[in-house]
Coordinates of C-alpha atoms and ligand atoms in Angstrom, one line a residue:
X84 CA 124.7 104.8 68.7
X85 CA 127.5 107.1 67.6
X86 CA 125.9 110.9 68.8
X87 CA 124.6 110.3 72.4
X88 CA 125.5 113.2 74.2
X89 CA 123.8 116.2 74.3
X90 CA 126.0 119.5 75.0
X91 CA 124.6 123.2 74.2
X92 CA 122.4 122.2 72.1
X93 CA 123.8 119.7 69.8
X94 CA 124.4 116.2 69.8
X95 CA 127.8 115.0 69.7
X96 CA 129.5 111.1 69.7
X97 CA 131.5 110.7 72.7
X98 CA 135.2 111.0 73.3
X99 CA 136.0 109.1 76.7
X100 CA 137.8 105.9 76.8
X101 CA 134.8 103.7 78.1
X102 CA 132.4 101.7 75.6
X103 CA 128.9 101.4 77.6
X104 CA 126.8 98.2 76.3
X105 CA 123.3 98.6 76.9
X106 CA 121.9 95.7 77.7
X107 CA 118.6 93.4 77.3
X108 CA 118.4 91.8 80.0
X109 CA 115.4 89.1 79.5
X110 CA 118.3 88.2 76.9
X111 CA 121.6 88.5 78.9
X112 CA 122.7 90.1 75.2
X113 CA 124.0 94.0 74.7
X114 CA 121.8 95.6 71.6
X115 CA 123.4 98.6 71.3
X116 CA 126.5 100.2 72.6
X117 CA 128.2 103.8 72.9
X118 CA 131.1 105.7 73.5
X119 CA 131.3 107.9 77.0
X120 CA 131.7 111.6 76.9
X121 CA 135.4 112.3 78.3
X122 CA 136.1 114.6 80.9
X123 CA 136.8 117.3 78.7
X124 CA 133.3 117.0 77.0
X125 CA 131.9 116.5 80.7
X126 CA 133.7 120.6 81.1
X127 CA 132.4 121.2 77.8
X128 CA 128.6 120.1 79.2
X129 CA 129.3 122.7 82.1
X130 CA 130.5 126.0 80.8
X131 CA 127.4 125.4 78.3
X132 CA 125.1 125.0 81.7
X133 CA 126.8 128.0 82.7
X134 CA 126.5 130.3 79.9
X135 CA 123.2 129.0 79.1
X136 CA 122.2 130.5 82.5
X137 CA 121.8 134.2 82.7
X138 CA 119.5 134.6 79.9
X139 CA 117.4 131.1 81.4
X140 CA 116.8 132.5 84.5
X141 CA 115.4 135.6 83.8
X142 CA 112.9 134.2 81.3
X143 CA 109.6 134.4 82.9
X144 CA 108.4 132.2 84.6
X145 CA 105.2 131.5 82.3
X146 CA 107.8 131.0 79.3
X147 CA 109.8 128.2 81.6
X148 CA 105.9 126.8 82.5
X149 CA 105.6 126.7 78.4
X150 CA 108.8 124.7 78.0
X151 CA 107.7 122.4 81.1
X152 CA 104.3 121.6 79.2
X153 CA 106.0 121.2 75.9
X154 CA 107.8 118.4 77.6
X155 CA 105.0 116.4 79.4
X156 CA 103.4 116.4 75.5
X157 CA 105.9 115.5 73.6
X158 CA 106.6 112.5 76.2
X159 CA 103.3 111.7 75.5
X160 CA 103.6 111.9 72.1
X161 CA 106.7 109.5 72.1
X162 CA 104.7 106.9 74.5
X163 CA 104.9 104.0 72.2
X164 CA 109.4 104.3 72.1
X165 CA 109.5 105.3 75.7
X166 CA 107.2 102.1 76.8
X167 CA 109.6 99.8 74.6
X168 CA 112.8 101.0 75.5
X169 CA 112.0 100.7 79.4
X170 CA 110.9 96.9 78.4
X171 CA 114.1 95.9 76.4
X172 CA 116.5 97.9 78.8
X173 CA 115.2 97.8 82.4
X174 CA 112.9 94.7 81.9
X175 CA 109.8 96.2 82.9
X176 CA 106.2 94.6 82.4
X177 CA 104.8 97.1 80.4
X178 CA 102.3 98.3 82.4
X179 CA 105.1 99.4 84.9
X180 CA 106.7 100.9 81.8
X181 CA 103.7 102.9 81.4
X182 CA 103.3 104.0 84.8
X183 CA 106.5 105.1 84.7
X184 CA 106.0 107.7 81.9
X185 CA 102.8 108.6 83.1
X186 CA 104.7 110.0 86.5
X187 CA 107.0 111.4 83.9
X188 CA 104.7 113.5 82.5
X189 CA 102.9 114.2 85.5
X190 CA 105.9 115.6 86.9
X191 CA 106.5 118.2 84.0
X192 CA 103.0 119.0 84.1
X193 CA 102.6 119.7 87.6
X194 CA 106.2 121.7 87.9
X195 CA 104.8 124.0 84.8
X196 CA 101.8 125.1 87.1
X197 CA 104.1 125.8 90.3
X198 CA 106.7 127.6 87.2
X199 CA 103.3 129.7 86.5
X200 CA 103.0 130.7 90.4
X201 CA 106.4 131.7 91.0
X202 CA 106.1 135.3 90.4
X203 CA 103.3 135.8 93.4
X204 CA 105.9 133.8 95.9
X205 CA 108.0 137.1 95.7
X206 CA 106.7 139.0 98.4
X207 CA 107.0 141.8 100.8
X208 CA 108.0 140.6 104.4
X209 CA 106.2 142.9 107.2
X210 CA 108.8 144.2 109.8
X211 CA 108.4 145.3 113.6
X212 CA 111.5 147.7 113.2
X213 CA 110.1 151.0 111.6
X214 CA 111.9 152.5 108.6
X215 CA 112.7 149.8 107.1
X216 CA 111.4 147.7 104.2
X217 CA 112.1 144.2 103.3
X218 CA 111.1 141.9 100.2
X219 CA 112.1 138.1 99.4
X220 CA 113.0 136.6 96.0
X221 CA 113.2 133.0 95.2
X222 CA 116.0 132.9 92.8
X223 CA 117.7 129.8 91.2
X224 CA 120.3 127.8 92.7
X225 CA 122.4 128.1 89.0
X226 CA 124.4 125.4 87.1
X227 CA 123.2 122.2 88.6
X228 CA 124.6 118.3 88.4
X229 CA 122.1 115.7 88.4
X230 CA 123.3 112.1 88.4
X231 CA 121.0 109.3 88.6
X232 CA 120.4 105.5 88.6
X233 CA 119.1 102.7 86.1
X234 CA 116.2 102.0 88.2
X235 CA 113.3 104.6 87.5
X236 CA 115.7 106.6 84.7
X237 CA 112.5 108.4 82.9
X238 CA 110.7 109.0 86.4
X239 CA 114.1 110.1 88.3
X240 CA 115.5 111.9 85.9
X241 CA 112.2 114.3 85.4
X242 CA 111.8 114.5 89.1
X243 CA 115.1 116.7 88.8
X244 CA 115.0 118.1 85.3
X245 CA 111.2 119.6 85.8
X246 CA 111.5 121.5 89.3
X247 CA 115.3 122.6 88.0
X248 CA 114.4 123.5 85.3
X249 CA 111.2 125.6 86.4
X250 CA 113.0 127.5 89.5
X251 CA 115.4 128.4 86.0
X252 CA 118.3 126.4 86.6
X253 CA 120.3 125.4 83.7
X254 CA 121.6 121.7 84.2
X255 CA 123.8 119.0 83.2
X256 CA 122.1 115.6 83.3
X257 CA 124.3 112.0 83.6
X258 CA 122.2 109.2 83.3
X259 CA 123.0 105.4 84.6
X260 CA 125.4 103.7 82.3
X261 CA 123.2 101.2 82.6
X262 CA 120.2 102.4 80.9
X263 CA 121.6 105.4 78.5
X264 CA 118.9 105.5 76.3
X265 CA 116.0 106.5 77.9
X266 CA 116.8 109.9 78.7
X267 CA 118.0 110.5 74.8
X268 CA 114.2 111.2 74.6
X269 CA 114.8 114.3 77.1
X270 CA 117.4 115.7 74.8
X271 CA 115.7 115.2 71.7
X272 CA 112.3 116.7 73.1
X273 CA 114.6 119.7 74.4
X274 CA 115.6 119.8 70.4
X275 CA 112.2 120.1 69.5
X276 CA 110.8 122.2 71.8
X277 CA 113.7 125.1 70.7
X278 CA 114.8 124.9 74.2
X279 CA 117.3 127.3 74.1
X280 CA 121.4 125.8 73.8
X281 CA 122.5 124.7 76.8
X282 CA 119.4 125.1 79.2
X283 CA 119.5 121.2 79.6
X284 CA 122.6 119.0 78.3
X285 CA 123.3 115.4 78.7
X286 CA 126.5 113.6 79.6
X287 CA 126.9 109.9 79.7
X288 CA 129.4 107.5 81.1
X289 CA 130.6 105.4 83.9
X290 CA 131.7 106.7 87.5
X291 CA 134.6 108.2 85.5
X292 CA 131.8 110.6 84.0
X293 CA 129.5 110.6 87.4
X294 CA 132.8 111.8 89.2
X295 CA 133.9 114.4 86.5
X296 CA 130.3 115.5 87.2
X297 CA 130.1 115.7 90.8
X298 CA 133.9 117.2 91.6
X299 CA 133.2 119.8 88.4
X300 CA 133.7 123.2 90.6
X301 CA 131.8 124.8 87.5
X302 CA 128.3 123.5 89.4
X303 CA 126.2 126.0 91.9
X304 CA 124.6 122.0 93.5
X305 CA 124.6 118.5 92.8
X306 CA 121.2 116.1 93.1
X307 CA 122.1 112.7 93.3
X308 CA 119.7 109.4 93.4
X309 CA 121.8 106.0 93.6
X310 CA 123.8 103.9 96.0
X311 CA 124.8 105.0 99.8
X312 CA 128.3 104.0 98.4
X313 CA 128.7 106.5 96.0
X314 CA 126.0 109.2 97.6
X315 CA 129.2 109.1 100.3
X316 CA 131.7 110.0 97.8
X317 CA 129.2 112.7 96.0
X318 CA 128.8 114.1 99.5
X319 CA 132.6 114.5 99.6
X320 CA 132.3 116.3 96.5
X321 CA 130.3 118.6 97.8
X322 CA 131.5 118.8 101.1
X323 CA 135.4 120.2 99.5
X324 CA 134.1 122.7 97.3
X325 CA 131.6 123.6 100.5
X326 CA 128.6 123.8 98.2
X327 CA 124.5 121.9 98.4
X328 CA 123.9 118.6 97.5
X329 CA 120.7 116.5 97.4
X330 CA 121.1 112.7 97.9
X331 CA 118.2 110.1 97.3
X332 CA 119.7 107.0 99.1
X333 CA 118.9 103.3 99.9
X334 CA 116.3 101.8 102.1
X335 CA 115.4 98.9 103.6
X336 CA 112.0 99.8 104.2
X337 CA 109.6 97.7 106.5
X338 CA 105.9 96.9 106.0
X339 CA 103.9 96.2 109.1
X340 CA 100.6 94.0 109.2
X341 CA 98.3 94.1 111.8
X342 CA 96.1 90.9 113.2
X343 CA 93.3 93.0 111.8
X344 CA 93.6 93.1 107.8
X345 CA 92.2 91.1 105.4
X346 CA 94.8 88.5 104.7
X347 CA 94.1 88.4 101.0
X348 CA 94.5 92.3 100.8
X349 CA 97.5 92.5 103.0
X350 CA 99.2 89.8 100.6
X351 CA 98.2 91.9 97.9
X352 CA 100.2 94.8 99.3
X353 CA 103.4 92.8 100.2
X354 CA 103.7 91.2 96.9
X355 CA 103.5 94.8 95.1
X356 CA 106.1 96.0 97.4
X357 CA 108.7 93.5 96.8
X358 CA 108.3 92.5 93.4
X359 CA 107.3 96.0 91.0
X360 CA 110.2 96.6 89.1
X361 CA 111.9 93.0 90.5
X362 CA 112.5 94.6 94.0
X363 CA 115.2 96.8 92.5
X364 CA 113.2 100.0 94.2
X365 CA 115.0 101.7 96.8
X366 CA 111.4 102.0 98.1
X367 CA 111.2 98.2 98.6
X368 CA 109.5 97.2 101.5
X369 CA 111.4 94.2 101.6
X370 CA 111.0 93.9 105.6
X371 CA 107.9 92.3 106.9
X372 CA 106.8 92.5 109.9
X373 CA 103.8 90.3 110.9
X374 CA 101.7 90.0 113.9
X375 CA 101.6 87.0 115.7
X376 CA 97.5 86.4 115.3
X377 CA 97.6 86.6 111.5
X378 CA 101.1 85.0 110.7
X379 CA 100.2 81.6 110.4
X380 CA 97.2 82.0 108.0
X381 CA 99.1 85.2 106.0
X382 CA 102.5 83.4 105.2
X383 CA 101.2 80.5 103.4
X384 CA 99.1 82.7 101.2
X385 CA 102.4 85.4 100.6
X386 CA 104.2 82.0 99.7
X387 CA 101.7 81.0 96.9
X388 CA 101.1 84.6 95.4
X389 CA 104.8 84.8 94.9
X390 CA 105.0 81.3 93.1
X391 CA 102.4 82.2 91.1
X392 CA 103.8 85.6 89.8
X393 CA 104.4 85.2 86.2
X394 CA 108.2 86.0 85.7
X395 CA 109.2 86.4 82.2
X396 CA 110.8 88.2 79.5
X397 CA 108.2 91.5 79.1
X398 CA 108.3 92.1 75.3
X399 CA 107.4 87.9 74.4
X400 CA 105.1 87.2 77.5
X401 CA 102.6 88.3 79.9
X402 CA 104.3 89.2 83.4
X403 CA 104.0 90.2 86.5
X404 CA 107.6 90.4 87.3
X405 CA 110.6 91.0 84.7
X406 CA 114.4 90.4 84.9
X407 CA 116.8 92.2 87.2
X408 CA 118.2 94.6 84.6
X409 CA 121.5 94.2 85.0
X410 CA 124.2 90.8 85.3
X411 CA 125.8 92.5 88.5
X412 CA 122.3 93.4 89.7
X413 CA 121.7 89.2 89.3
X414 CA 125.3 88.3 90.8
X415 CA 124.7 90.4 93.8
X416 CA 121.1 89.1 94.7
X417 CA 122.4 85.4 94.2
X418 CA 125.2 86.2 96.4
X419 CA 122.5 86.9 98.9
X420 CA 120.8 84.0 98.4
X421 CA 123.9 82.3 99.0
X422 CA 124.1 84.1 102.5
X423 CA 120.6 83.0 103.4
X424 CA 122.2 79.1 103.0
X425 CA 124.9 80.1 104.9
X426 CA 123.1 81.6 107.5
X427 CA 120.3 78.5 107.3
X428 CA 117.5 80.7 106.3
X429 CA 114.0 79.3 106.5
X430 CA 113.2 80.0 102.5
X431 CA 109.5 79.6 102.1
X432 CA 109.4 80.8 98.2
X433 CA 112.1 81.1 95.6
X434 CA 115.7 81.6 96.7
X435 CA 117.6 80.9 93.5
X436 CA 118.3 82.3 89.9
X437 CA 115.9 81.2 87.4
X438 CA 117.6 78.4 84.9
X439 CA 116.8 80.5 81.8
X440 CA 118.5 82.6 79.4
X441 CA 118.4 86.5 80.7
X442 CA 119.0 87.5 84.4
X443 CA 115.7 86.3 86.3
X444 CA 115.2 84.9 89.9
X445 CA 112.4 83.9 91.5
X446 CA 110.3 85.8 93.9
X447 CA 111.8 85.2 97.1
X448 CA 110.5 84.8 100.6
X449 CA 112.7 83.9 104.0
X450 CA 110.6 83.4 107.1
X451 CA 112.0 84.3 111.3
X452 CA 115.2 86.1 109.6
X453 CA 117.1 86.6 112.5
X454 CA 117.6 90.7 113.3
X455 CA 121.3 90.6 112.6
X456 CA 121.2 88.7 109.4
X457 CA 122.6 90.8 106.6
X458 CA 119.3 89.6 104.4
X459 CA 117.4 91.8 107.5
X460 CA 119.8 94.6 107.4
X461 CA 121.2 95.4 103.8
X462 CA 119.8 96.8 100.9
X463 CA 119.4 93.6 98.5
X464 CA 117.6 95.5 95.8
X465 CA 115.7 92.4 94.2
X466 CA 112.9 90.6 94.8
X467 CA 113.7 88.8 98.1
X468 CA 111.4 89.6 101.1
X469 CA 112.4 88.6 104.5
X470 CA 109.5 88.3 107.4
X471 CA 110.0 88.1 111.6
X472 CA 106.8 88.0 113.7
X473 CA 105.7 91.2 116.3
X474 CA 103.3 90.4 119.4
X475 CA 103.1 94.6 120.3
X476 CA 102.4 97.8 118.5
X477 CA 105.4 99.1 120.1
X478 CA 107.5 96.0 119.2
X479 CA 106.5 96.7 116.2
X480 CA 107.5 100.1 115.7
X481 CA 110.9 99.6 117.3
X482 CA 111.8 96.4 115.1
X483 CA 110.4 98.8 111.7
X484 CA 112.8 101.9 113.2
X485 CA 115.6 99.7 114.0
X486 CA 117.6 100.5 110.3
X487 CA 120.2 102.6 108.9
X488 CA 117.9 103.6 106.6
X489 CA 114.5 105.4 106.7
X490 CA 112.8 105.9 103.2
X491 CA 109.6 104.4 103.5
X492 CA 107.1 101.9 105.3
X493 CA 103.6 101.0 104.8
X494 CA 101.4 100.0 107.7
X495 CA 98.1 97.7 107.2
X496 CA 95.7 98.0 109.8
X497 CA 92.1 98.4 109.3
X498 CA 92.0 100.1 113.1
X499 CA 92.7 103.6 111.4
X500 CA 93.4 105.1 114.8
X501 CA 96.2 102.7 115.2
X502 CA 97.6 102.9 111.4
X503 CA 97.8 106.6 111.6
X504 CA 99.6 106.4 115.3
X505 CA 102.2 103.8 114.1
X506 CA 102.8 106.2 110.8
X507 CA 103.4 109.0 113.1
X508 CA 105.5 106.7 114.7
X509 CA 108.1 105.5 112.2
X510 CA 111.6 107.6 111.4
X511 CA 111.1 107.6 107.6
X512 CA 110.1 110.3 104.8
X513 CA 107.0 108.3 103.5
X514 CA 104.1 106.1 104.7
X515 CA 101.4 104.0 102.6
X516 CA 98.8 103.1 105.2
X517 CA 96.3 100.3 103.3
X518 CA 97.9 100.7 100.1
X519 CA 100.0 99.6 97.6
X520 CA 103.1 102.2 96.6
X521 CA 101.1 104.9 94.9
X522 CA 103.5 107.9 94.4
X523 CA 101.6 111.5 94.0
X524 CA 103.7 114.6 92.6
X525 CA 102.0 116.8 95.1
X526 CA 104.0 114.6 97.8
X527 CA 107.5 114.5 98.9
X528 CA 110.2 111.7 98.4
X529 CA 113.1 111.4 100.2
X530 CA 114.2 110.0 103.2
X531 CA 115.5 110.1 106.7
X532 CA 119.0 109.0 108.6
X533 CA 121.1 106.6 106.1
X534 CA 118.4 107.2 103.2
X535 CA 119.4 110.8 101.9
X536 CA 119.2 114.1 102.7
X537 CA 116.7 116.9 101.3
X538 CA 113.2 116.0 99.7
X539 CA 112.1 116.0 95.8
X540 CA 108.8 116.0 94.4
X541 CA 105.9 118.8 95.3
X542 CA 106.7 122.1 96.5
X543 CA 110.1 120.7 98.5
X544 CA 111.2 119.5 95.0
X545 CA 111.0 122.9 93.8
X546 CA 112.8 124.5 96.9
X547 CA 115.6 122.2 96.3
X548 CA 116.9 124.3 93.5
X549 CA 116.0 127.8 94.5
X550 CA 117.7 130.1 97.0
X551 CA 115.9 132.3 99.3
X552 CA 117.3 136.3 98.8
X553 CA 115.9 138.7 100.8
X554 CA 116.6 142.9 100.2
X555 CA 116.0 145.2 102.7
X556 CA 115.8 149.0 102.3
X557 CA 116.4 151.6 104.9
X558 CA 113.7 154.2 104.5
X559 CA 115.8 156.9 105.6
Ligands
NAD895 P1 125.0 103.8 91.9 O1 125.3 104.7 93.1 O2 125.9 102.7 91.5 O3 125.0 104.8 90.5 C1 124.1 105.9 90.5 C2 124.7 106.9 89.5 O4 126.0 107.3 90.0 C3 125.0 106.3 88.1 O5 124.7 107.2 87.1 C4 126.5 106.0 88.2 O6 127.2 106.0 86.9 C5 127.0 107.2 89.0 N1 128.3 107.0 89.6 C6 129.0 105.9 89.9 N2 130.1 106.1 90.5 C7 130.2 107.5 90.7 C8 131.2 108.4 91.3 N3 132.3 107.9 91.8 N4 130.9 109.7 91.3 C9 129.7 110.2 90.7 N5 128.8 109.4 90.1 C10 129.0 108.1 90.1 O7 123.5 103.3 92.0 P2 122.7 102.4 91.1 O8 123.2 101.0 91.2 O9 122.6 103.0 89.7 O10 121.2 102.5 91.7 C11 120.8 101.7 92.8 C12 120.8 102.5 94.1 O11 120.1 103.7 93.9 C13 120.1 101.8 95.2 O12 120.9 101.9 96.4 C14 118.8 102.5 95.4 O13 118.2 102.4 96.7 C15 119.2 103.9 95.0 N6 118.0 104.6 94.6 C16 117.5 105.6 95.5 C17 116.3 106.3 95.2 C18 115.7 107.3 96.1 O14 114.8 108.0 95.7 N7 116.1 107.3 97.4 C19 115.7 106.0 94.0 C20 116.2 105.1 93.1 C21 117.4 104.4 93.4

């Protein structure tokens, strides 16, 4: 690909010293490569944002609604491409891949209709002092940064681009070098649509580019999605030029079963929280926690639906499970499955690479994980599930809130009482009770302590990128 960045309006090859290889992993073989935009084009990307904005954000709101809806049809209109690329690139099963564009479009559908009701949010505030009078405006935050990761690209990248774009932000976007493509679709639908030059522009590149982006004093906020490692170093950013950030961290995310549930079902949940997308979701509930009455006659049965998960390459077979989508992705969870030896591990399922072309490993599954072994405690980020045993509801709870991190959890129960107390319970930003992970627009994301600060998706989404201004006239 020679034009892959997208900068006021018109595509452009890029200028920066790094060549990005995007990768099939099923293969292990790039299929297509491009140059990074340079810093200079990453300045260009943000004076664009920046003159694009004054005339964006005083478009009505029912115009930016328009553009919104424009987008969640045109996505749909490209479904076929967008379900393909996410196959090849990410190694998604394809109904995955089509989940994941579904959201997409969801997401610019349902940020059009809050767009549409952002004129009645202005409102007069009443005040107990007389002779004065006060009124709020919602207002947008300006020029804003949005970097994100190779995971969910399609899905991540609209849960920014939609609410920015509808509180009438003007942004630049940096994709994960890792899967560069994808979000070409955004540009080229912005294209279409007449979107006007420089509303939405699109840098990519390495951590070279990510950096340019995120120290750029040119930006009004930065949202970031990706590692705790570089979320630090974004927060940095944002903490010199004293300015908001959204971060979208890690998690380590625990899913509790009751004595209660219907093993069968319960096994059903656990697989599709550590395997969907291969476990590389920072919403992994990759934590088990069992209780004692049911462990004997659930783990046998997690053990056998995890063998039997069809692993394969997602464009030549049927599958249940895909290839991590990266080689460092691969590296790192075998260097984990090295630890488990080291630590003697119990492995009741998987625990090695797959001895195939592409990078694949096999659902994993490590039994009475000690609580300070560092498969218990870190972020693996693939499909390797580690399980300890709980005799108490409050043992439970403290084992699920002992963690750096606090996305998500899901409790299984089928005394409702109990699975609504235990949610209650548990210092995270999301709980499934009886479910697998659906994700709703109308709900937040985000999490607590180590897993990010702020919240995207529904109404919070929007707030994210608006500022609250309030003007108040003396009467006099
Ligand atoms: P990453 O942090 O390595 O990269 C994320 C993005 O940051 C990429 O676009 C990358 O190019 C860019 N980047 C790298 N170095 C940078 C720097 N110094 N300055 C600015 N930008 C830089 O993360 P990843 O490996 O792409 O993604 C996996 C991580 O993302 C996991 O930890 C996962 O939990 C997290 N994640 C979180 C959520 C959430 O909603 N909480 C969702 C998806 C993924």
């Amino acid at each position: 690909m020679t034009t892959s960045h997208y900068i006021a309006g018109h595509w452009v090859e890029g200028q920066g010293s790094d060549c990005i290889s995007v990768n099939d992993p099923a293969l292990g073989q790039p299929f297509a490569e491009l140059m990074a935009a340079s810093v200079s084009q990453v300045d260009q990307a943000v004076a664009a944002a920046r003159s694009a904005l004054p005339a964006w954000k005083s478009t009505c709101a029912s115009e930016r609604a328009a553009f919104l809806r424009g987008f969640a049809e045109q996505l749909g209109q490209r479904r076929e491409a967008l379900v393909t690329v996410q196959m090849r690139n990410n190694g998604k099963p394809r109904h995955e891949a089509e989940i994941d564009l579904d959201d997409a479009i969801a997401t610019f559908g349902y940020y059009a209709d809050l767009a549409e009701q952002l004129p009645s949010k202005n409102r007069t505030v009443p005040l107990a002092a007389p002779g004065f009078t006060a009124r709020t405006r919602l207002e947008p935050v300006g020029v804003v940064g949005l970097i994100v990761p190779w995971n969910f690209p399609l899905v991540t990248s609209a849960w920014k681009l939609a609410p920015a774009l509808a509180a009438g932000c003007t942004v630049v976007l940096k994709p994960s070098e890792v899967t560069p493509l994808i979000e070409q679709a955004y540009g080229q639908i912005a294209d279409a649509l007449g979107l006007p030059a420089g509303v939405l522009n699109i840098v990519n590149g390495k951590a070279e580019t990510g950096a340019a982006l995120s120290n750029h004093n040119g930006l009004d906020k930065l949202s970031f999605t990706g590692s705790n490692s570089v979320g630090s170093q974004v927060m940095r950013s944002a903490s010199a030029q004293c300015r908001p950030v959204t971060l979208e961290l890690g998690g380590k995310s625990a899913i509790v079963v009751f004595d209660d549930c219907d093993v069968d079902q319960a096994v059903e949940w656990i697989v599709a929280g550590i395997s969907w997308n291969a476990g590389q979701m920072c919403s992994a509930t990759s934590r088990l926690l069992v209780q004692d009455g049911i462990a004997d006659a659930l783990l046998p049965r997690l053990q056998a639906a995890l063998e039997n998960l069809r692993v394969g390459n997602p464009l030549t077979e049927e599958v249940d499970m895909g290839p991590l989508t990266s080689q460092a992705q691969w590296l790192k969870v075998a260097s984990y499955f090295a630890t488990a030896r080291e630590e003697g591990l119990q492995c009741l399922a998987g625990g090695h690479a797959l001895d195939r072309e592409g990078w694949f490993v096999s659902p994993t599954l490590y039994t009475d994980v000690p609580k300070d072994s560092r498969l218990w405690t870190e972020e693996i980020f693939g499909p390797v599930l580690c399980a300890r045993r709980f005799a108490t509801e409050e043992q439970a709870i403290a084992e699920a809130n002992d963690s750096r991190f606090g996305l998500v959890a899901t409790v299984c129960s089928a005394d409702l009482e109990r699975a609504e107390r235990v949610a209650d319970a548990l210092e995270v930003g999301h709980v499934w009770i009886n479910s697998v992970q659906a994700v709703f627009v109308e709900t937040s994301w985000g999490g607590t302590k180590g897993s990010g600060i702020g919240r995207e998706l529904g109404p919070w989404g929007l707030s994210a990128y608006q500022s609250v201004k309030h003007v108040t006239r003396c009467l006099g």
